[in-house]
CSV table of C-alpha atoms in Angstrom, one decimal:
chain,number,residue,atom,x,y,z
N,4,MET,CA,-5.8,33.6,9.2
N,5,HIS,CA,-7.0,30.1,9.8
N,6,ALA,CA,-9.4,30.3,6.9
N,7,LEU,CA,-6.5,31.4,4.7
N,8,GLY,CA,-4.4,28.5,5.7
N,9,ILE,CA,-7.3,26.0,5.1
N,10,PHE,CA,-8.0,27.5,1.7
N,11,GLY,CA,-4.3,27.4,0.8
N,12,THR,CA,-4.1,23.8,1.8
N,13,LEU,CA,-7.2,22.7,-0.2
N,14,ALA,CA,-5.8,24.8,-3.2
N,15,VAL,CA,-2.5,22.7,-2.9
N,16,ILE,CA,-4.3,19.4,-2.7
N,17,LEU,CA,-6.7,20.1,-5.6
N,18,GLY,CA,-3.8,21.5,-7.7
N,19,ALA,CA,-1.7,18.6,-7.1
N,20,SER,CA,-4.5,16.1,-7.8
N,21,ALA,CA,-5.4,18.0,-11.0
N,22,ALA,CA,-1.8,17.9,-12.2
N,23,GLN,CA,-1.7,14.2,-11.5
N,24,THR,CA,-5.0,13.7,-13.4
N,25,LEU,CA,-3.5,15.4,-16.5
N,26,LYS,CA,-0.3,13.4,-16.1
N,27,LEU,CA,-2.1,10.1,-15.9
N,28,GLY,CA,-4.7,10.8,-18.6
N,29,ALA,CA,-3.3,8.0,-20.7
N,30,GLY,CA,-4.5,5.4,-18.4
N,31,GLY,CA,-2.7,2.3,-17.3
N,32,THR,CA,0.4,3.1,-19.5
N,33,ALA,CA,0.9,6.5,-17.8
N,34,VAL,CA,0.8,4.8,-14.4
N,35,ALA,CA,3.2,2.2,-15.4
N,36,GLU,CA,5.6,4.8,-16.9
N,37,MET,CA,5.3,6.9,-13.7
N,38,VAL,CA,6.7,4.0,-11.7
N,39,GLY,CA,9.5,3.5,-14.2
N,40,ALA,CA,8.2,0.2,-15.7
N,41,ARG,CA,9.1,-0.9,-19.3
N,42,ARG,CA,6.7,-2.3,-21.7
N,43,VAL,CA,7.3,-5.8,-23.0
N,44,GLY,CA,5.8,-7.9,-25.9
N,45,ALA,CA,5.4,-11.5,-27.0
N,46,LYS,CA,8.5,-11.5,-29.0
N,47,ALA,CA,10.7,-10.3,-26.1
N,48,PRO,CA,14.1,-12.0,-26.1
N,49,ASP,CA,13.9,-12.7,-22.4
N,50,MET,CA,12.2,-16.1,-21.7
N,51,LEU,CA,10.6,-14.9,-18.4
N,52,GLU,CA,9.0,-11.9,-20.2
N,53,ARG,CA,7.7,-14.2,-22.9
N,54,ARG,CA,6.2,-16.4,-20.2
N,55,LEU,CA,4.6,-13.4,-18.6
N,56,VAL,CA,2.9,-12.2,-21.9
N,57,ASN,CA,1.6,-15.7,-22.5
N,58,VAL,CA,0.2,-16.0,-19.0
N,59,VAL,CA,-1.5,-12.6,-19.4
N,60,GLU,CA,-3.0,-13.7,-22.6
N,61,GLU,CA,-4.4,-16.9,-21.0
N,62,MET,CA,-5.9,-15.0,-18.1
N,63,ALA,CA,-7.5,-12.5,-20.7
N,64,LEU,CA,-9.2,-15.6,-22.2
N,65,ALA,CA,-10.3,-16.9,-19.0
N,66,SER,CA,-11.7,-13.6,-17.7
N,67,GLY,CA,-13.2,-12.5,-21.1
N,68,VAL,CA,-11.5,-9.2,-21.5
N,69,ARG,CA,-9.2,-7.8,-24.0
N,70,VAL,CA,-5.4,-8.3,-23.5
N,71,PRO,CA,-4.0,-5.4,-21.5
N,72,LYS,CA,-0.5,-3.9,-22.1
N,73,VAL,CA,2.3,-5.6,-20.0
N,74,PHE,CA,5.0,-3.9,-18.2
N,75,VAL,CA,8.0,-4.9,-16.0
N,76,MET,CA,9.6,-2.9,-13.3
N,77,ASP,CA,13.3,-3.9,-14.0
N,78,GLN,CA,14.8,-2.4,-10.7
N,79,GLU,CA,12.3,-4.1,-8.3
N,80,ARG,CA,13.4,-7.3,-6.8
N,81,ALA,CA,10.5,-7.8,-4.6
N,82,ILE,CA,7.5,-10.1,-5.6
N,83,ASN,CA,4.6,-7.8,-6.6
N,84,ALA,CA,2.4,-6.5,-9.4
N,85,PHE,CA,-0.5,-4.3,-10.1
N,86,ALA,CA,-3.2,-3.5,-12.6
N,87,ALA,CA,-3.9,0.1,-13.6
N,88,GLY,CA,-6.1,2.0,-15.9
N,89,ASP,CA,-9.4,4.0,-16.0
N,90,SER,CA,-11.1,1.6,-18.5
N,91,LEU,CA,-10.8,-1.8,-20.1
N,92,SER,CA,-9.5,-0.3,-23.2
N,93,ASN,CA,-6.4,1.3,-21.6
N,94,ALA,CA,-5.6,-1.2,-18.9
N,95,ALA,CA,-2.0,-2.2,-18.1
N,96,ILE,CA,-0.5,-5.0,-15.8
N,97,VAL,CA,2.8,-4.2,-14.1
N,98,VAL,CA,5.0,-6.9,-12.7
N,99,THR,CA,8.2,-6.6,-10.8
N,100,ARG,CA,11.3,-8.3,-12.0
N,101,GLY,CA,11.4,-10.1,-8.8
N,102,THR,CA,8.1,-11.7,-9.5
N,103,LEU,CA,9.4,-13.1,-12.9
N,104,GLU,CA,12.5,-14.4,-11.2
N,105,SER,CA,11.1,-15.9,-8.1
N,106,LEU,CA,7.8,-17.4,-9.1
N,107,ASN,CA,7.2,-20.5,-11.3
N,108,ARG,CA,4.6,-20.5,-13.9
N,109,ASP,CA,1.5,-21.6,-11.8
N,110,GLU,CA,2.4,-19.1,-9.2
N,111,LEU,CA,2.7,-16.3,-11.7
N,112,GLN,CA,-0.7,-17.3,-13.2
N,113,GLY,CA,-2.2,-16.9,-9.8
N,114,VAL,CA,-0.8,-13.4,-9.5
N,115,ILE,CA,-2.0,-12.4,-12.9
N,116,GLY,CA,-5.4,-14.0,-12.3
N,117,HIS,CA,-5.6,-11.8,-9.1
N,118,GLU,CA,-4.8,-8.7,-11.2
N,119,PHE,CA,-7.4,-9.6,-13.8
N,120,SER,CA,-10.1,-9.7,-11.0
N,121,HIS,CA,-9.3,-6.0,-10.3
N,122,ILE,CA,-9.7,-5.2,-14.0
N,123,VAL,CA,-13.0,-7.1,-14.3
N,124,ASN,CA,-14.6,-6.1,-11.1
N,125,GLY,CA,-13.8,-2.3,-11.5
N,126,ASP,CA,-11.3,-2.1,-8.7
N,127,MET,CA,-8.7,-0.9,-11.1
N,128,THR,CA,-10.7,2.2,-12.0
N,129,LEU,CA,-11.4,2.8,-8.3
N,130,ASN,CA,-7.8,2.5,-7.3
N,131,VAL,CA,-6.6,5.0,-10.0
N,132,ARG,CA,-9.2,7.5,-8.8
N,133,MET,CA,-8.0,7.0,-5.3
N,134,LEU,CA,-4.4,7.6,-6.6
N,135,LEU,CA,-5.4,10.9,-8.1
N,136,ILE,CA,-7.3,12.2,-5.1
N,137,LEU,CA,-4.7,11.3,-2.6
N,138,ALA,CA,-1.9,12.6,-4.6
N,139,GLY,CA,-2.4,16.1,-3.4
N,140,ILE,CA,-2.3,15.0,0.2
N,141,VAL,CA,1.0,13.1,-0.3
N,142,PHE,CA,2.3,16.1,-2.3
N,143,ILE,CA,2.1,18.5,0.7
N,144,GLY,CA,4.2,16.3,2.9
N,145,SER,CA,6.7,15.8,0.2
N,146,VAL,CA,7.1,19.6,-0.3
N,147,GLY,CA,7.7,19.9,3.5
N,148,ARG,CA,10.3,17.2,3.4
N,149,PHE,CA,12.0,18.8,0.5
N,150,LEU,CA,12.2,22.2,2.2
N,151,LEU,CA,13.6,20.7,5.4
N,152,ARG,CA,16.2,18.7,3.6
N,153,SER,CA,17.2,21.7,1.4
N,154,LEU,CA,18.3,23.6,4.5
N,155,ARG,CA,20.8,21.0,5.7
N,156,GLY,CA,24.3,22.3,5.5
N,157,ILE,CA,23.3,25.9,4.9
N,158,ARG,CA,25.5,28.1,7.1
N,159,ASP,CA,23.7,31.4,6.3
N,160,ASN,CA,20.8,31.4,8.7
N,161,LYS,CA,19.3,34.6,7.3
N,162,GLY,CA,15.7,33.7,6.3
N,163,ALA,CA,16.3,30.0,7.1
N,164,GLY,CA,14.1,30.3,10.1
N,165,GLY,CA,11.0,31.1,8.2
N,166,VAL,CA,11.6,28.5,5.6
N,167,THR,CA,12.3,26.0,8.3
N,168,LEU,CA,9.0,26.9,10.0
N,169,LEU,CA,7.1,26.6,6.7
N,170,GLY,CA,8.7,23.2,5.8
N,171,PHE,CA,7.9,21.9,9.2
N,172,ALA,CA,4.3,23.0,9.0
N,173,LEU,CA,3.9,21.5,5.5
N,174,PHE,CA,5.4,18.3,6.8
N,175,VAL,CA,3.0,18.1,9.8
N,176,ILE,CA,0.1,18.8,7.6
N,177,GLY,CA,1.2,16.3,5.1
N,178,TYR,CA,1.8,13.7,7.8
N,179,VAL,CA,-1.6,14.2,9.2
N,180,GLY,CA,-3.0,13.9,5.6
N,181,LEU,CA,-0.9,10.8,5.0
N,182,TYR,CA,-2.5,9.3,8.2
N,183,PHE,CA,-5.9,9.6,6.9
N,184,ALA,CA,-4.8,8.6,3.4
N,185,ARG,CA,-3.5,5.5,4.6
N,186,LEU,CA,-6.7,4.7,6.5
N,187,ILE,CA,-8.8,5.3,3.5
N,188,LYS,CA,-6.6,3.1,1.3
N,189,ALA,CA,-6.5,0.4,3.9
N,190,SER,CA,-10.2,0.3,4.4
N,191,VAL,CA,-11.1,0.2,0.8
N,192,SER,CA,-8.2,-2.2,-0.4
N,193,ARG,CA,-8.3,-5.0,2.1
N,194,GLN,CA,-11.7,-6.6,1.4
N,195,ARG,CA,-11.1,-6.2,-2.4
N,196,GLU,CA,-8.0,-8.3,-2.0
N,197,PHE,CA,-10.0,-11.3,-0.7
N,198,LEU,CA,-12.4,-11.1,-3.7
N,199,ALA,CA,-9.4,-10.9,-6.1
N,200,ASP,CA,-7.7,-13.8,-4.6
N,201,ALA,CA,-11.0,-15.9,-4.9
N,202,SER,CA,-11.4,-14.7,-8.6
N,203,SER,CA,-7.8,-15.9,-9.3
N,204,VAL,CA,-8.8,-19.4,-8.2
N,205,GLN,CA,-11.8,-19.2,-10.5
N,206,PHE,CA,-9.8,-18.1,-13.5
N,207,THR,CA,-6.9,-20.6,-12.9
N,208,ARG,CA,-8.8,-23.5,-11.3
N,209,ASN,CA,-5.6,-23.8,-9.2
N,210,PRO,CA,-5.7,-22.6,-5.7
N,211,ASP,CA,-2.1,-23.6,-5.2
N,212,GLY,CA,-1.1,-21.1,-7.8
N,213,ILE,CA,-2.0,-18.0,-5.8
N,214,ALA,CA,-1.4,-19.7,-2.4
N,215,GLY,CA,2.1,-20.6,-3.6
N,216,ALA,CA,2.8,-17.1,-4.8
N,217,LEU,CA,1.8,-15.7,-1.4
N,218,ASP,CA,3.8,-18.3,0.3
N,219,GLN,CA,6.9,-17.2,-1.7
N,220,ILE,CA,6.3,-13.7,-0.5
N,221,ARG,CA,6.4,-15.0,3.1
N,222,ALA,CA,9.5,-17.0,2.5
N,223,SER,CA,11.4,-14.4,0.6
N,224,THR,CA,13.9,-12.1,2.5
N,225,ARG,CA,12.7,-9.3,0.1
N,226,GLY,CA,9.0,-10.0,0.4
N,227,SER,CA,6.8,-7.7,-1.5
N,228,GLU,CA,8.1,-4.3,-0.4
N,229,VAL,CA,8.8,-2.0,-3.4
N,230,ASP,CA,11.5,0.8,-3.6
N,231,SER,CA,9.9,3.0,-6.1
N,232,ARG,CA,9.5,6.7,-5.0
N,233,TYR,CA,5.9,6.3,-6.0
N,234,ALA,CA,5.3,3.1,-3.8
N,235,GLU,CA,3.2,5.2,-1.4
N,236,GLU,CA,0.9,6.5,-4.1
N,237,VAL,CA,0.3,3.2,-5.6
N,238,ALA,CA,0.5,1.0,-2.4
N,239,HIS,CA,-3.2,0.1,-2.5
N,240,MET,CA,-3.0,-1.2,-6.2
N,241,PHE,CA,-0.2,-3.8,-5.4
N,242,PHE,CA,-0.7,-7.6,-5.1
N,243,GLY,CA,1.1,-7.7,-1.9
N,244,GLN,CA,2.0,-5.1,0.8
N,245,GLY,CA,4.2,-2.7,-1.1
N,246,ILE,CA,5.3,-0.3,1.7
N,247,ARG,CA,6.3,-0.6,5.2
N,248,VAL,CA,3.9,1.0,7.7
N,249,TRP,CA,3.8,1.7,11.4
N,250,PHE,CA,1.0,0.2,13.5
N,251,GLY,CA,0.7,-2.8,11.2
N,252,GLY,CA,-2.9,-4.0,10.8
N,253,MET,CA,-4.6,-0.7,11.0
N,254,PHE,CA,-2.7,0.9,8.0
N,255,ASP,CA,-1.9,-2.3,6.1
N,256,THR,CA,-3.3,-2.1,2.6
N,257,HIS,CA,-3.5,-5.8,2.4
N,258,PRO,CA,-4.8,-8.6,4.7
N,259,PRO,CA,-2.2,-10.8,6.4
N,260,ILE,CA,-0.7,-13.4,4.1
N,261,GLU,CA,-1.7,-16.3,6.4
N,262,GLU,CA,-5.4,-15.2,6.2
N,263,ARG,CA,-5.2,-14.9,2.4
N,264,ILE,CA,-3.7,-18.3,2.0
N,265,ARG,CA,-6.2,-19.9,4.4
N,266,ARG,CA,-9.2,-18.4,2.4
N,267,VAL,CA,-8.1,-19.7,-1.0
N,268,SER,CA,-6.6,-23.0,0.1
N,269,PRO,CA,-7.4,-24.1,3.7
N,270,ARG,CA,-5.4,-27.3,3.4
N,271,PHE,CA,-2.2,-25.5,2.1
N,272,GLN,CA,0.9,-26.9,3.7
N,273,PRO,CA,3.8,-24.6,3.2
N,274,ALA,CA,6.6,-27.3,4.0
N,275,ALA,CA,5.1,-29.8,1.6
N,276,TYR,CA,4.4,-27.3,-1.1
N,277,ARG,CA,8.0,-26.0,-1.1
N,278,THR,CA,9.3,-29.4,-1.4
N,279,ARG,CA,7.5,-30.3,-4.5
N,280,ARG,CA,6.9,-27.0,-6.2
N,281,PRO,CA,8.6,-26.6,-9.6
N,282,GLN,CA,11.5,-24.2,-9.6
N,283,PRO,CA,11.2,-20.9,-11.6
N,284,GLY,CA,12.3,-21.6,-15.2
N,285,ALA,CA,11.7,-25.3,-15.1
N,286,ASP,CA,8.5,-25.1,-17.0
N,287,ASP,CA,9.3,-22.0,-19.2
N,288,ALA,CA,11.1,-23.5,-22.3
N,289,GLY,CA,9.4,-23.1,-25.6
N,290,GLU,CA,6.6,-20.6,-24.5
N,291,ALA,CA,3.8,-20.7,-27.1
N,292,LEU,CA,0.9,-18.5,-27.5
N,293,PRO,CA,-2.4,-20.0,-26.0
N,294,ALA,CA,-4.8,-21.6,-28.4
N,295,PRO,CA,-8.1,-19.8,-28.8
N,296,GLY,CA,-10.9,-21.2,-26.6
N,297,PRO,CA,-14.5,-20.4,-25.6
N,298,VAL,CA,-15.1,-17.6,-23.2
N,299,VAL,CA,-18.4,-17.6,-21.1
N,300,GLY,CA,-20.0,-14.2,-20.5
N,301,ALA,CA,-18.5,-10.7,-20.1
N,302,MET,CA,-17.3,-11.5,-16.6
N,303,GLY,CA,-15.2,-14.3,-18.2
N,304,LEU,CA,-15.8,-17.3,-15.8
N,305,ALA,CA,-14.6,-19.7,-18.6
N,306,SER,CA,-14.4,-23.3,-18.1
N,307,GLY,CA,-11.1,-24.7,-16.5
N,308,SER,CA,-10.3,-26.4,-19.9
N,309,VAL,CA,-9.5,-23.1,-21.5
N,310,VAL,CA,-6.6,-22.3,-19.1
N,311,ALA,CA,-5.6,-25.9,-18.7
N,312,GLY,CA,-5.5,-26.3,-22.5
N,313,ALA,CA,-3.4,-23.3,-23.0
N,314,ARG,CA,-0.9,-24.4,-20.3
N,315,ALA,CA,-0.8,-27.9,-21.8
N,316,ALA,CA,-0.1,-26.5,-25.2
N,317,ASP,CA,2.8,-24.5,-23.8
N,318,ARG,CA,4.3,-27.5,-22.0
N,319,GLY,CA,3.7,-29.6,-25.0
N,320,VAL,CA,6.1,-27.4,-27.0
N,321,ALA,CA,8.6,-27.8,-24.3
N,322,TRP,CA,8.4,-31.6,-24.2
N,323,GLY,CA,8.8,-31.8,-27.9
N,324,ARG,CA,12.1,-30.0,-28.0
């Protein structure tokens, strides 16, 4: 009997993982569409979306990889983003609407530089594989919760006891699986975040960009917590902590914000920075496509003049208006 239960559980996990693999076979675009994100282009009527596309193109130049597809999660007001895809050719960068509205250009550039590190260093592929493997574990708990919720308000108790027992058993199995899934995600994700933060500084040559973005998450009442029903599955892929977890620290998918800021900018002073930081939208007028520049190597550690020149060109258009 125990062997049958173990076999059934493994079959459900493998089946759900296989189904998710087929569903996400299109790479980053499929993951973006799964979380309800909308693709945007350089000719988008929204100024903030045009700025996002331009920043992505700048970071593609700086990192030496092709420009990924760009998506926005319109319903999400938190500050967060992630990169998805199983290869450079089908990569996608997904940004929440709150990121566009809350961050200025330098801060947004810091976030996008961080996501390009995940693309360049192979974290993106690893994260998608983890998503597929852990999908089955999360699925079992979801089925259990669904069965328990479906019995609420049912007056006819005939047969309800067996369904309740099944739902509770699946919920417990799923919860135990979720416990280990979160441990796996946390252990893999946290150290990669430090590397991505450092790479963002290399790509942008501006430690205040990513430090300021992290500080805005810390200062925001919304923070980086995402509402999407798929937030659990993609929590390890986000720029910031996307879900609320118990026993913070052990299950956190990301290091503490204070530690991340200290590593990229040891002299960062939040009060002074918030006083002098440009407000979102102050430097966004007249967004222009970045001018072509040299790229050094496949890893794309281009000279600071590439990114700085693109930003200067953008602002030059704004000043000339």
